[in-house]
Amino acid sequence: KRQLSDKVTELQLLLWEEERLAKNFIEEKTQQALEAHDQQLESCREKLAALETFSHRIRQIQQHSDSVQLLEKYTEIEKEMQWPRHLLEQWHPIPLSFEHILSHYKHFVTVLQSVLQKPLEAWLKEDIFSSLNATVKKQPGTVLKTMSPVDRLLFLNVNARSPTWEYDSLHPRLKLSDDHLVVSCNWRRIFYPCGPQRFDKLWQVLSRDAFLSGSHYWEVDLLHAGAGWWIGTAYPSIGRKGDPETRRLGWNRASWCLKKFEYWAFHKGERIPILIVDDPDRIGIFLDYEAGILSFYNVTAGMAHLHTFRCRFIEPVYPALRVWKGSIRICKLT
């Protein structure tokens, strides 16, 4: 009974903390929007006051009978007016919109509803948020880490990476660009040296860069990719030889991916449908190793959230891809 009570209390505290963080986030974004518009309103008032002053001075000048003095005064005031007029030309009002804040709130509610719809008995059997690792349990705010839309500039300023592809893992029907950022299909087999790291049947490749800790963000350009591609991450322990399902990206415990023919998220052979209206030209991938988060975003559609995998990473994580036609490029972010 004591254990049951403790687990229920833990779940309540975690949900309350998520709610508190979400409220603070929404209040902060709302306050920022209001402050920006207050500043513009005050600036507009100052400019109107300056124009009113100039208008009054012009009316005074018009009362001068001396034409020479009138011309001198007019030239003087015209110079003084150049500065505020230039500022007015530079001023572009920001439309007052809270649509992005509303989107954050709706997404937060949806995530919490999905949590609360699961029977309490199931949570207690699995341990609370058992799909997340211990670090996440102690650090509420996981919901906010996968909010949609996210601030791409935050990713670019803090977490941006430009991983390059590994020659030794490249399938013989794939070729690399000189900078190791572009993987292209080659219908003639290339005679690469054989090695334990090379994929010999599946048209797959891993990156040279591995992530063992921290947060990382990279983007994949799909503009010239064909109808079939798989992008994601994999452990170095993924099988390299032969073509059984256990070697395919997303079909084992050692890899996670987003797949296009129809759009699916794959891990351990389990697939989840992804709703995408227009084919994305660029997809952003965010990895938080300690939090056990791997998220995909449609950069083309304003960082719309596509899918988030949650797990406990136990090996180095490598960016990975599989492609059947065309080419895929890692975007140069750093």
XYZ file of C-alpha atoms in Angstrom, residues 71-306:
236
model
C 13.376 79.897 -47.156
C 16.128 79.679 -44.516
C 13.721 78.491 -41.834
C 12.132 75.983 -44.194
C 15.556 74.558 -45.174
C 16.501 74.283 -41.508
C 13.367 72.422 -40.500
C 13.575 70.160 -43.560
C 17.005 68.940 -42.394
C 15.672 68.336 -38.903
C 12.835 66.253 -40.323
C 15.120 63.872 -42.216
C 16.051 61.845 -39.126
C 12.544 61.004 -37.831
C 11.309 60.447 -41.378
C 14.101 57.930 -41.915
C 13.083 56.119 -38.739
C 9.475 55.994 -39.887
C 10.552 54.406 -43.153
C 12.481 51.767 -41.185
C 9.603 50.983 -38.854
C 7.607 47.870 -39.660
C 4.962 46.908 -37.124
C 5.002 43.316 -35.892
C 1.505 41.818 -36.156
C 0.108 40.972 -32.750
C -0.380 37.232 -32.908
C -0.493 34.620 -30.179
C -1.004 31.732 -32.593
C 2.402 30.184 -31.816
C 1.695 30.376 -28.085
C -1.698 28.724 -28.614
C 0.020 25.946 -30.593
C 2.392 25.272 -27.698
C -0.549 25.077 -25.288
C -2.569 22.728 -27.529
C 0.412 20.407 -27.978
C 1.072 20.325 -24.238
C -2.576 19.428 -23.537
C -2.483 16.677 -26.185
C 0.644 15.107 -24.684
C -0.766 15.172 -21.162
C -4.048 13.679 -22.383
C -2.146 10.800 -23.980
C -0.425 10.200 -20.648
C -3.601 10.393 -18.599
C -5.598 8.143 -20.950
C -3.388 5.222 -20.000
C -4.866 3.339 -17.027
C -3.173 4.046 -13.725
C -2.731 0.303 -13.183
C -0.591 0.110 -16.323
C 1.606 2.999 -15.169
C 2.133 1.333 -11.813
C 3.080 -2.010 -13.379
C 5.553 -0.422 -15.788
C 6.898 2.086 -13.270
C 6.111 5.712 -13.903
C 7.303 6.894 -17.327
C 9.303 3.693 -17.697
C 9.964 4.506 -21.355
C 12.201 7.317 -20.145
C 15.471 6.916 -18.322
C 16.169 7.879 -14.726
C 17.599 11.257 -15.689
C 14.328 12.308 -17.289
C 12.286 11.219 -14.280
C 14.311 13.556 -12.110
C 14.118 16.412 -14.594
C 10.511 17.424 -15.340
C 10.020 19.422 -18.500
C 10.369 16.577 -20.982
C 7.070 17.548 -22.613
C 8.411 21.022 -23.322
C 11.504 19.552 -25.019
C 9.302 18.091 -27.770
C 6.906 21.029 -28.146
C 5.872 22.020 -31.663
C 6.733 24.367 -33.190
C 10.220 24.796 -31.756
C 12.645 27.664 -32.171
C 15.050 26.585 -34.924
C 17.438 29.421 -34.071
C 17.837 27.988 -30.578
C 18.922 24.664 -32.066
C 21.260 26.380 -34.531
C 22.882 28.593 -31.896
C 23.349 25.938 -29.224
C 23.187 22.412 -30.659
C 24.093 22.692 -34.372
C 26.218 19.907 -35.847
C 27.361 18.964 -39.363
C 28.136 15.225 -39.214
C 29.977 13.672 -42.154
C 29.484 10.200 -43.642
C 31.881 7.320 -43.023
C 33.611 5.912 -46.108
C 34.281 2.531 -44.454
C 30.561 1.833 -43.868
C 29.369 2.956 -47.320
C 27.526 0.385 -49.459
C 29.214 -0.257 -52.860
C 26.224 1.219 -54.741
C 26.611 4.513 -52.869
C 29.263 7.176 -53.340
C 30.456 10.102 -51.245
C 31.166 13.696 -52.197
C 34.645 15.036 -51.492
C 33.425 16.824 -48.364
C 31.677 13.637 -47.123
C 28.353 15.495 -46.743
C 26.496 14.081 -49.778
C 25.574 10.429 -50.341
C 24.463 9.565 -53.895
C 23.159 6.391 -55.503
C 25.425 4.853 -58.109
C 23.882 2.139 -60.280
C 27.286 0.666 -61.062
C 28.887 -1.150 -58.177
C 31.979 0.589 -56.814
C 34.778 -1.724 -55.680
C 35.439 -0.446 -52.187
C 37.809 -2.353 -49.889
C 35.964 -5.001 -47.918
C 35.806 -4.504 -44.182
C 33.702 -5.356 -41.131
C 32.118 -1.892 -41.036
C 30.834 -1.879 -44.622
C 27.188 -2.609 -45.471
C 27.374 -5.228 -48.226
C 23.688 -5.712 -49.134
C 21.653 -2.791 -47.794
C 22.217 0.652 -49.316
C 23.036 2.198 -45.961
C 25.772 4.300 -44.366
C 26.636 5.639 -40.903
C 28.340 8.900 -40.064
C 31.910 9.322 -38.879
C 30.610 11.296 -35.907
C 29.217 9.598 -32.812
C 27.311 11.215 -29.947
C 27.878 9.826 -26.454
C 26.351 12.650 -24.426
C 24.757 16.073 -24.665
C 22.283 17.629 -27.109
C 22.852 17.726 -30.858
C 20.926 19.029 -33.874
C 21.568 18.442 -37.565
C 19.592 18.862 -40.782
C 19.237 16.621 -43.823
C 18.546 18.028 -47.299
C 16.129 15.764 -49.208
C 15.524 17.986 -52.230
C 17.277 15.556 -54.587
C 16.313 12.343 -52.820
C 14.174 9.838 -54.668
C 10.918 8.204 -53.678
C 12.473 5.987 -51.020
C 14.693 7.062 -48.148
C 15.299 6.312 -44.477
C 16.998 8.861 -42.186
C 17.747 8.539 -38.502
C 20.355 7.147 -36.129
C 21.952 3.818 -35.250
C 24.270 2.150 -32.786
C 27.614 0.888 -34.129
C 26.428 -2.620 -33.226
C 23.869 -2.643 -36.075
C 24.499 -5.586 -38.423
C 26.411 -4.799 -41.609
C 26.370 -8.037 -43.590
C 23.458 -9.618 -45.459
C 19.915 -8.374 -46.005
C 17.738 -9.795 -43.223
C 15.238 -7.449 -41.640
C 17.382 -7.236 -38.522
C 20.000 -5.271 -40.511
C 17.604 -2.679 -41.908
C 17.481 0.806 -40.445
C 14.586 0.979 -37.988
C 13.977 -2.792 -37.943
C 15.991 -3.557 -34.817
C 16.797 -2.273 -31.349
C 19.964 -0.633 -32.656
C 18.372 1.971 -34.950
C 15.629 4.581 -35.271
C 14.433 6.240 -38.456
C 11.862 8.168 -40.428
C 10.965 6.428 -43.699
C 9.505 7.696 -46.946
C 7.418 5.728 -49.365
C 4.552 6.343 -47.134
C 5.757 8.234 -44.088
C 6.484 6.059 -41.057
C 8.576 6.228 -37.908
C 10.428 2.926 -37.346
C 12.136 1.300 -34.356
C 12.432 -2.429 -33.522
C 10.360 -3.124 -36.645
C 7.400 -1.272 -35.152
C 6.017 1.460 -37.375
C 4.012 4.569 -36.536
C 2.311 6.534 -39.354
C 3.387 10.172 -39.754
C 1.015 12.728 -41.277
C 2.889 14.909 -43.786
C 0.877 16.871 -46.366
C 3.725 18.053 -48.623
C 7.048 16.253 -49.038
C 9.678 18.042 -46.915
C 12.809 19.352 -48.621
C 14.672 19.442 -45.317
C 14.283 17.595 -42.023
C 15.874 18.556 -38.715
C 16.933 15.893 -36.207
C 17.412 16.645 -32.507
C 19.131 14.236 -30.121
C 19.269 14.646 -26.346
C 21.357 11.681 -25.232
C 20.813 11.917 -21.470
C 17.091 12.619 -21.772
C 16.629 9.746 -24.234
C 14.975 11.938 -26.867
C 15.314 11.690 -30.658
C 13.001 14.152 -32.440
C 12.334 14.859 -36.123
C 11.131 18.228 -37.433
C 9.912 19.392 -40.839
C 12.129 22.428 -41.411
C 10.289 23.185 -44.662
C 7.007 23.545 -42.753
C 8.329 25.888 -40.070
C 9.768 23.240 -37.728
C 6.563 21.225 -37.498
C 7.101 18.287 -35.141
C 6.977 14.946 -36.977
